[in-house]
mmCIF file of N, CA and C in Angstrom:
data_model
loop_
_atom_site.group_PDB
_atom_site.id
_atom_site.type_symbol
_atom_site.label_atom_id
_atom_site.label_comp_id
_atom_site.label_asym_id
_atom_site.label_seq_id
_atom_site.Cartn_x
_atom_site.Cartn_y
_atom_site.Cartn_z
ATOM 1 N N UNK A 1 150.967 -44.241 -62.190
ATOM 2 C CA UNK A 1 149.441 -44.669 -62.522
ATOM 3 C C UNK A 1 148.380 -44.270 -61.225
ATOM 4 N N UNK A 2 147.271 -43.684 -61.079
ATOM 5 C CA UNK A 2 146.429 -42.811 -60.141
ATOM 6 C C UNK A 2 145.990 -44.247 -59.332
ATOM 7 N N UNK A 3 145.429 -43.042 -58.356
ATOM 8 C CA UNK A 3 145.345 -43.824 -56.678
ATOM 9 C C UNK A 3 143.824 -44.848 -56.903
ATOM 10 N N UNK A 4 143.372 -44.351 -57.548
ATOM 11 C CA UNK A 4 141.922 -45.214 -57.526
ATOM 12 C C UNK A 4 142.568 -46.528 -58.204
ATOM 13 N N UNK A 5 143.287 -46.390 -59.534
ATOM 14 C CA UNK A 5 143.714 -47.620 -60.487
ATOM 15 C C UNK A 5 144.407 -48.504 -59.899
ATOM 16 N N UNK A 6 145.545 -47.769 -58.572
ATOM 17 C CA UNK A 6 146.045 -49.109 -57.991
ATOM 18 C C UNK A 6 145.855 -49.374 -57.180
ATOM 19 N N UNK A 7 144.624 -48.895 -55.781
ATOM 20 C CA UNK A 7 143.794 -49.370 -55.509
ATOM 21 C C UNK A 7 142.999 -51.030 -56.391
ATOM 22 N N UNK A 8 142.454 -50.531 -57.242
ATOM 23 C CA UNK A 8 141.672 -51.491 -58.038
ATOM 24 C C UNK A 8 142.664 -52.857 -58.103
ATOM 25 N N UNK A 9 143.431 -52.378 -58.662
ATOM 26 C CA UNK A 9 144.961 -53.896 -59.442
ATOM 27 C C UNK A 9 145.567 -54.279 -57.482
ATOM 28 N N UNK A 10 145.283 -53.565 -57.096
ATOM 29 C CA UNK A 10 145.832 -54.168 -55.702
ATOM 30 C C UNK A 10 144.177 -54.873 -55.097
ATOM 31 N N UNK A 11 143.725 -54.761 -55.113
ATOM 32 C CA UNK A 11 142.201 -55.486 -54.875
ATOM 33 C C UNK A 11 142.538 -56.908 -55.209
ATOM 34 N N UNK A 12 142.623 -56.731 -56.719
ATOM 35 C CA UNK A 12 142.280 -57.708 -57.860
ATOM 36 C C UNK A 12 143.490 -58.798 -57.277
ATOM 37 N N UNK A 13 144.716 -58.030 -57.197
ATOM 38 C CA UNK A 13 145.591 -59.235 -57.235
ATOM 39 C C UNK A 13 145.053 -60.068 -55.598
ATOM 40 N N UNK A 14 144.965 -59.508 -54.432
ATOM 41 C CA UNK A 14 144.922 -59.655 -53.469
ATOM 42 C C UNK A 14 143.690 -61.288 -53.338
ATOM 43 N N UNK A 15 141.905 -60.507 -54.208
ATOM 44 C CA UNK A 15 141.541 -61.205 -53.974
ATOM 45 C C UNK A 15 142.007 -62.902 -55.195
ATOM 46 N N UNK A 16 142.167 -62.403 -56.182
ATOM 47 C CA UNK A 16 143.149 -63.640 -56.561
ATOM 48 C C UNK A 16 143.768 -64.726 -55.606
ATOM 49 N N UNK A 17 144.669 -63.802 -55.037
ATOM 50 C CA UNK A 17 145.709 -65.033 -54.231
ATOM 51 C C UNK A 17 144.990 -65.273 -53.148
ATOM 52 N N UNK A 18 143.876 -64.911 -52.625
ATOM 53 C CA UNK A 18 143.084 -65.592 -51.807
ATOM 54 C C UNK A 18 142.463 -66.933 -52.206
ATOM 55 N N UNK A 19 141.567 -66.405 -53.244
ATOM 56 C CA UNK A 19 141.042 -67.649 -54.274
ATOM 57 C C UNK A 19 141.986 -68.778 -54.206
ATOM 58 N N UNK A 20 142.924 -68.496 -54.710
ATOM 59 C CA UNK A 20 144.160 -69.459 -54.869
ATOM 60 C C UNK A 20 144.489 -70.405 -53.575
ATOM 61 N N UNK A 21 144.316 -69.643 -52.582
ATOM 62 C CA UNK A 21 144.522 -70.614 -50.992
ATOM 63 C C UNK A 21 143.698 -70.783 -50.730
ATOM 64 N N UNK A 22 142.587 -70.768 -51.302
ATOM 65 C CA UNK A 22 141.663 -71.550 -50.424
ATOM 66 C C UNK A 22 140.834 -72.627 -51.096
ATOM 67 N N UNK A 23 141.242 -72.682 -52.666
ATOM 68 C CA UNK A 23 141.358 -73.867 -53.306
ATOM 69 C C UNK A 23 142.333 -74.801 -53.223
ATOM 70 N N UNK A 24 143.681 -74.482 -52.224
ATOM 71 C CA UNK A 24 144.773 -75.094 -52.147
ATOM 72 C C UNK A 24 144.840 -75.964 -51.301
ATOM 73 N N UNK A 25 143.795 -75.513 -50.251
ATOM 74 C CA UNK A 25 143.719 -75.893 -48.998
ATOM 75 C C UNK A 25 142.808 -76.243 -48.223
ATOM 76 N N UNK A 26 141.885 -76.975 -49.535
ATOM 77 C CA UNK A 26 140.577 -77.919 -49.248
ATOM 78 C C UNK A 26 141.056 -79.298 -48.299
ATOM 79 N N UNK A 27 142.240 -79.921 -48.305
ATOM 80 C CA UNK A 27 142.402 -80.890 -47.512
ATOM 81 C C UNK A 27 142.831 -80.388 -46.075
ATOM 82 N N UNK A 28 143.529 -79.627 -46.268
ATOM 83 C CA UNK A 28 143.713 -78.744 -44.881
ATOM 84 C C UNK A 28 142.340 -78.485 -44.348
ATOM 85 N N UNK A 29 141.372 -78.048 -44.808
ATOM 86 C CA UNK A 29 140.565 -77.417 -43.970
ATOM 87 C C UNK A 29 139.652 -78.812 -43.697
ATOM 88 N N UNK A 30 139.885 -79.788 -44.380
ATOM 89 C CA UNK A 30 139.417 -80.704 -43.409
ATOM 90 C C UNK A 30 139.635 -81.350 -42.522
ATOM 91 N N UNK A 31 141.260 -81.103 -42.515
ATOM 92 C CA UNK A 31 142.230 -81.997 -41.136
ATOM 93 C C UNK A 31 141.570 -80.856 -39.491
ATOM 94 N N UNK A 32 141.347 -79.538 -40.326
ATOM 95 C CA UNK A 32 141.052 -78.746 -39.239
ATOM 96 C C UNK A 32 139.907 -79.111 -38.512
ATOM 97 N N UNK A 33 138.979 -78.965 -39.931
ATOM 98 C CA UNK A 33 137.566 -79.628 -39.251
ATOM 99 C C UNK A 33 137.365 -81.003 -38.223
ATOM 100 N N UNK A 34 138.503 -81.887 -38.768
ATOM 101 C CA UNK A 34 138.103 -83.164 -38.124
ATOM 102 C C UNK A 34 139.387 -82.832 -36.456
ATOM 103 N N UNK A 35 140.144 -81.968 -36.340
ATOM 104 C CA UNK A 35 140.726 -81.485 -35.073
ATOM 105 C C UNK A 35 139.946 -80.773 -34.182
ATOM 106 N N UNK A 36 138.449 -79.700 -34.836
ATOM 107 C CA UNK A 36 138.130 -79.620 -33.779
ATOM 108 C C UNK A 36 136.160 -80.104 -33.586
ATOM 109 N N UNK A 37 136.063 -80.636 -34.205
ATOM 110 C CA UNK A 37 134.648 -81.133 -34.755
ATOM 111 C C UNK A 37 134.450 -82.600 -33.627
ATOM 112 N N UNK A 38 133.178 -82.585 -33.233
ATOM 113 C CA UNK A 38 132.958 -83.948 -32.906
ATOM 114 C C UNK A 38 131.445 -84.468 -33.280
ATOM 115 N N UNK A 39 131.266 -85.503 -32.858
ATOM 116 C CA UNK A 39 129.679 -85.990 -33.387
ATOM 117 C C UNK A 39 128.808 -85.815 -32.286
ATOM 118 N N UNK A 40 127.681 -85.666 -33.002
ATOM 119 C CA UNK A 40 126.469 -85.206 -31.917
ATOM 120 C C UNK A 40 126.133 -86.517 -31.730
ATOM 121 N N UNK A 41 125.712 -86.642 -30.306
ATOM 122 C CA UNK A 41 124.448 -87.626 -29.806
ATOM 123 C C UNK A 41 123.377 -87.093 -29.393
ATOM 124 N N UNK A 42 123.036 -87.748 -29.534
ATOM 125 C CA UNK A 42 121.200 -87.780 -28.985
ATOM 126 C C UNK A 42 120.963 -88.585 -27.856
ATOM 127 N N UNK A 43 120.403 -87.847 -27.015
ATOM 128 C CA UNK A 43 120.136 -88.610 -25.664
ATOM 129 C C UNK A 43 118.568 -89.482 -25.876
ATOM 130 N N UNK A 44 118.298 -89.947 -24.973
ATOM 131 C CA UNK A 44 116.809 -90.670 -25.213
ATOM 132 C C UNK A 44 115.763 -89.483 -24.803
ATOM 133 N N UNK A 45 116.255 -88.509 -23.943
ATOM 134 C CA UNK A 45 115.134 -87.272 -23.498
ATOM 135 C C UNK A 45 115.465 -86.427 -24.089
ATOM 136 N N UNK A 46 116.271 -86.276 -25.519
ATOM 137 C CA UNK A 46 115.858 -85.290 -26.090
ATOM 138 C C UNK A 46 115.240 -85.065 -26.762
ATOM 139 N N UNK A 47 114.491 -83.880 -27.184
ATOM 140 C CA UNK A 47 112.915 -83.784 -28.190
ATOM 141 C C UNK A 47 113.998 -83.341 -29.744
ATOM 142 N N UNK A 48 113.687 -83.672 -30.508
ATOM 143 C CA UNK A 48 114.426 -82.967 -31.962
ATOM 144 C C UNK A 48 112.986 -82.816 -32.820
ATOM 145 N N UNK A 49 113.878 -81.554 -33.656
ATOM 146 C CA UNK A 49 112.934 -81.020 -34.090
ATOM 147 C C UNK A 49 113.306 -81.812 -35.788
ATOM 148 N N UNK A 50 112.476 -81.611 -36.465
ATOM 149 C CA UNK A 50 113.069 -82.412 -37.682
ATOM 150 C C UNK A 50 114.181 -81.640 -38.601
ATOM 151 N N UNK A 51 113.941 -80.178 -38.248
ATOM 152 C CA UNK A 51 115.062 -79.517 -38.478
ATOM 153 C C UNK A 51 116.222 -79.766 -37.918
ATOM 154 N N UNK A 52 116.330 -79.882 -36.596
ATOM 155 C CA UNK A 52 117.709 -80.611 -35.568
ATOM 156 C C UNK A 52 117.899 -81.806 -35.844
ATOM 157 N N UNK A 53 117.284 -82.899 -36.705
ATOM 158 C CA UNK A 53 117.441 -83.749 -36.525
ATOM 159 C C UNK A 53 118.504 -83.931 -38.079
ATOM 160 N N UNK A 54 117.781 -83.564 -38.903
ATOM 161 C CA UNK A 54 118.648 -83.388 -40.138
ATOM 162 C C UNK A 54 119.511 -83.086 -40.230
ATOM 163 N N UNK A 55 119.963 -81.893 -39.407
ATOM 164 C CA UNK A 55 121.043 -81.117 -39.337
ATOM 165 C C UNK A 55 122.145 -81.984 -38.875
ATOM 166 N N UNK A 56 121.791 -82.845 -37.301
ATOM 167 C CA UNK A 56 122.786 -83.594 -36.776
ATOM 168 C C UNK A 56 123.226 -84.414 -37.297
ATOM 169 N N UNK A 57 122.317 -84.865 -38.462
ATOM 170 C CA UNK A 57 122.412 -86.275 -39.522
ATOM 171 C C UNK A 57 123.455 -85.777 -40.309
ATOM 172 N N UNK A 58 123.087 -84.562 -41.028
ATOM 173 C CA UNK A 58 124.541 -83.943 -41.681
ATOM 174 C C UNK A 58 125.760 -83.882 -41.151
ATOM 175 N N UNK A 59 125.824 -82.858 -40.092
ATOM 176 C CA UNK A 59 127.108 -83.178 -39.475
ATOM 177 C C UNK A 59 127.947 -84.639 -39.346
ATOM 178 N N UNK A 60 126.935 -85.171 -38.727
ATOM 179 C CA UNK A 60 127.393 -86.886 -38.296
ATOM 180 C C UNK A 60 127.900 -87.224 -39.683
ATOM 181 N N UNK A 61 127.125 -87.182 -41.083
ATOM 182 C CA UNK A 61 127.465 -87.888 -41.919
ATOM 183 C C UNK A 61 129.039 -87.105 -42.383
ATOM 184 N N UNK A 62 129.254 -85.733 -42.612
ATOM 185 C CA UNK A 62 130.119 -84.779 -43.093
ATOM 186 C C UNK A 62 131.615 -86.062 -41.872
ATOM 187 N N UNK A 63 131.908 -85.944 -40.791
ATOM 188 C CA UNK A 63 132.478 -86.239 -39.661
ATOM 189 C C UNK A 63 132.386 -88.087 -40.440
ATOM 190 N N UNK A 64 131.769 -88.529 -40.198
ATOM 191 C CA UNK A 64 131.912 -89.813 -40.949
ATOM 192 C C UNK A 64 133.022 -89.955 -42.142
ATOM 193 N N UNK A 65 132.678 -89.047 -43.230
ATOM 194 C CA UNK A 65 133.368 -88.975 -44.489
ATOM 195 C C UNK A 65 134.795 -88.431 -43.938
ATOM 196 N N UNK A 66 134.671 -87.443 -43.681
ATOM 197 C CA UNK A 66 135.993 -86.502 -43.765
ATOM 198 C C UNK A 66 137.381 -87.191 -42.266
ATOM 199 N N UNK A 67 136.149 -87.734 -41.343
ATOM 200 C CA UNK A 67 137.317 -87.888 -40.096
ATOM 201 C C UNK A 67 137.112 -89.430 -39.739
ATOM 202 N N UNK A 68 136.582 -90.128 -40.187
ATOM 203 C CA UNK A 68 136.273 -91.660 -40.231
ATOM 204 C C UNK A 68 135.804 -92.032 -39.004
ATOM 205 N N UNK A 69 134.698 -91.139 -38.343
ATOM 206 C CA UNK A 69 134.214 -91.303 -37.200
ATOM 207 C C UNK A 69 133.262 -92.849 -36.990
#
């Protein structure tokens, strides 16, 4: 087998295995997220832009769903 073809076959196998591992570990990824993520609290003196407020709500909503905050 030629070297370029061997490299292509090995890369295909590697990419396939990585894709399968990622799908199988979604629950584990959620547990890892809960181990490191914390809710974001906003103080009265904070000045939020609309984008920051949306991002904070999104983050806290994900934590509520995955981690039962």
